[in-house]
Amino acid sequence: MNSPTGAIKKPANYLLEALPGDVKSRLAPHLIPLSVPLGMSICESGLQMDHVLFPTTAIISLLYVLENGSTAEVAVVGNEGIVGIAMFLGGATMPNRTIVQSAGEVYQMSGSLLQEEFNRGGELHHLLLKYTLAMVNQMAQTAVCNRHHTIDQQLCRWLLLSLDRLSTNELVMTQELIADMLGVRREGVTEAAGKLQAAGLIRYQRGRITVLDRPGLEARVCECYEVVRNEFQRLLPGVIAGSDSGMRPK
Amino acid sequence: MNSPTGAIKKPANYLLEALPGDVKSRLAPHLIPLSVPLGMSICESGLQMDHVLFPTTAIISLLYVLENGSTAEVAVVGNEGIVGIAMFLGGATMPNRTIVQSAGEVYQMSGSLLQEEFNRGGELHHLLLKYTLAMVNQMAQTAVCNRHHTIDQQLCRWLLLSLDRLSTNELVMTQELIADMLGVRREGVTEAAGKLQAAGLIRYQRGRITVLDRPGLEARVCECYEVVRNEFQRLLPGVIAGSDSGMRPK
DNA sequence: ACCGATCTGTACGGTAGCGCACATAGCAGG
DNA sequence: CCTGCTATGTGCGCTACCGTACAGATCGGT
């Protein structure tokens, strides 16, 4: 995006890309590329974390887990963000579960190194705090969405969120896992997905969803998707996830 | 709490109290005490805010509002916190509604002054980021709670959260307002409150709730209350809201 | 003491989503 | 090709909560 040459680019993390050159080159040697498989648990509730992740092609889900085993996704992180905000906010851990929602690549980085660069107070500091604010907004909107919107609407939201963070229109994901994310029964997802399939918006085949009609999804999704997206744009212009398929504020 | 003398203390904001003396005295001249009435709207969704608030005896609610008018509280701030984290995170606004849930006193402070002190990178910086993390946790837990717990449980949680931030056991609050906070029907609150009253835990009288049996509430509340509280303690020991009535991690 | 406004209690049909049970359908490996 | 595993579809009774309507209770003001 800010590459002056027409060179073929490796998949990038837009948060890293948005950094000025000197910071980028300072961090570059410490970024370890890593492949993460679907379903891998990055960390369990409350476990110490000593590194952060910058996803490029992978998508990471932040889940909260209740004592009875019920779960709900509170945020999702793709190539627009960072996993492990607790690191620079000074908490070291978060009481949630973090799992890989879509297999792919991430950059791993030592938490203390990030902390160090963060404490310089430069552009990284600035960007990460703005990202945190966007994340807070995403969580809050998720809370309201959980309360007031139907499974159908939330499934659309979830599909769009995932689509934004992928380069294909095909996601590898069982209904069971989606149910965990949305905090509902698997059967509820089956039913909602059935409706979308009947409407010709998606095709479902045993752990593989193909989105056929993105505008159709956008027409059915609740406002929450757009609210989060707009706030993200406002705070981090240029650092926007996904393929910008033309959804705009009305 | 950290007062060596037995002198009578003014109501305090514990976040401010936790600051080292030099920072405190630097900020002190800029803290404007203010009375805020029940129901007052601090700011509407997305409105510019040019100051922050440190509640002392007041309680402030952060609500998200949907297009159809439905609402839900995503966080509550009392004498343990600050209203306006967007200020130092670099966003200036948040797309939510902020209202006074319990009348009382706050300290108002210019946002740019706070920003200035925040940018010094000292203890204020450190504390506010930790507070932000605790807040993030509160929001996330609220999201899961919204999804999985009953109105009864959530009402208990809400009462305890309020109680923690008050010096009395009496809250001035209509069922209508509580319903807005919890994102449910007023009648749902009536019913849940009726059960608590029948059990002798509270007494309800036209916009005034007296808590008679706090341990009883604690026995009925969902885990979410304690999770948020514990995480708060972990991150900000000493900066804990309320009267420490002895609830501990089991 | 009265009135009007607000707040609270109650009732009732409707429904979204749950818990459970089970039937089917793809896929993988011997 | 058969077997077993995992993923998906479907049905059914149940419950929490909603939307609506309305009746009583309590309070403040004149």
XYZ file of N, CA, C and O (backbone and C1' of nucleotides) in Angstrom, chain A residues 149-152 183-185 187-188 206, chain C residues 16-22 25-27:
110
model
N -29.659 -9.073 19.192
C -29.837 -9.521 17.810
C -29.988 -11.036 17.704
O -29.548 -11.781 18.569
N -30.609 -11.454 16.621
C -30.896 -12.879 16.437
C -29.652 -13.628 15.969
O -28.681 -13.029 15.509
N -29.722 -14.940 16.074
C -28.620 -15.772 15.606
C -28.355 -15.515 14.124
O -27.211 -15.420 13.701
N -29.411 -15.397 13.352
C -29.264 -15.142 11.921
C -28.395 -13.923 11.656
O -27.445 -13.964 10.876
N -21.667 -18.332 20.920
C -22.240 -18.647 22.220
C -23.647 -19.205 22.119
O -24.491 -18.937 22.967
N -23.907 -19.976 21.078
C -25.230 -20.581 20.898
C -25.096 -22.079 20.649
O -23.994 -22.611 20.591
N -26.236 -22.760 20.479
C -26.212 -24.184 20.199
C -25.745 -24.440 18.769
O -25.992 -23.636 17.881
N -27.089 -26.517 16.796
C -28.299 -26.637 15.992
C -28.815 -25.275 15.547
O -29.404 -25.144 14.474
N -28.597 -24.286 16.393
C -29.011 -22.942 16.027
C -28.250 -22.459 14.808
O -28.815 -21.819 13.914
N -19.616 -29.583 4.920
C -18.795 -30.303 5.889
C -17.518 -29.562 6.267
O -16.412 -29.930 5.890
P -39.195 -15.983 16.363
O -37.696 -15.786 16.856
C -37.421 -14.822 17.853
C -36.398 -15.359 18.832
C -35.314 -16.216 18.195
O -34.079 -15.829 18.774
C -36.424 -17.461 19.888
P -32.720 -16.343 18.187
O -32.300 -17.494 19.197
C -32.105 -17.168 20.557
C -32.219 -18.418 21.378
C -31.267 -19.556 20.959
O -30.357 -19.785 22.019
C -33.451 -20.345 21.453
P -29.393 -21.014 22.059
O -30.131 -21.991 23.079
C -30.427 -21.538 24.398
C -30.977 -22.680 25.228
C -30.112 -23.932 25.236
O -29.884 -24.337 26.568
C -32.334 -24.464 24.563
P -28.660 -25.308 26.858
O -29.355 -26.739 26.983
C -30.504 -26.890 27.795
C -31.031 -28.299 27.681
C -29.965 -29.370 27.439
O -30.232 -30.476 28.301
C -31.593 -29.460 25.710
P -29.339 -31.770 28.322
O -30.128 -32.733 27.313
C -31.531 -32.940 27.504
C -32.077 -33.765 26.363
C -31.182 -34.924 25.917
O -31.878 -36.131 26.131
C -32.083 -33.742 24.064
P -31.147 -37.535 25.994
O -31.868 -38.173 24.726
C -33.189 -37.758 24.381
C -33.492 -38.214 22.970
C -32.609 -39.372 22.483
O -33.413 -40.350 21.854
C -32.501 -37.575 20.957
P -32.768 -41.804 21.510
O -32.609 -41.728 19.933
C -33.647 -41.090 19.215
C -33.239 -40.668 17.839
C -32.346 -41.652 17.064
O -32.965 -41.894 15.830
C -31.608 -39.459 16.802
P -28.709 -39.398 3.469
O -27.341 -38.596 3.518
C -27.338 -37.212 3.853
C -25.906 -36.776 4.030
C -24.950 -37.392 3.014
O -23.969 -36.428 2.710
C -24.219 -37.900 5.156
P -23.763 -35.972 1.228
O -22.354 -35.229 1.318
C -21.241 -36.005 1.084
C -20.288 -35.834 2.241
C -18.898 -36.311 1.846
O -18.005 -35.242 2.052
C -19.601 -37.312 3.884
P -16.674 -35.172 1.171
O -15.597 -35.867 2.108
C -15.376 -35.353 3.403
C -14.613 -36.374 4.203
C -13.493 -37.049 3.417
O -12.248 -36.599 3.968
C -14.751 -38.603 4.729
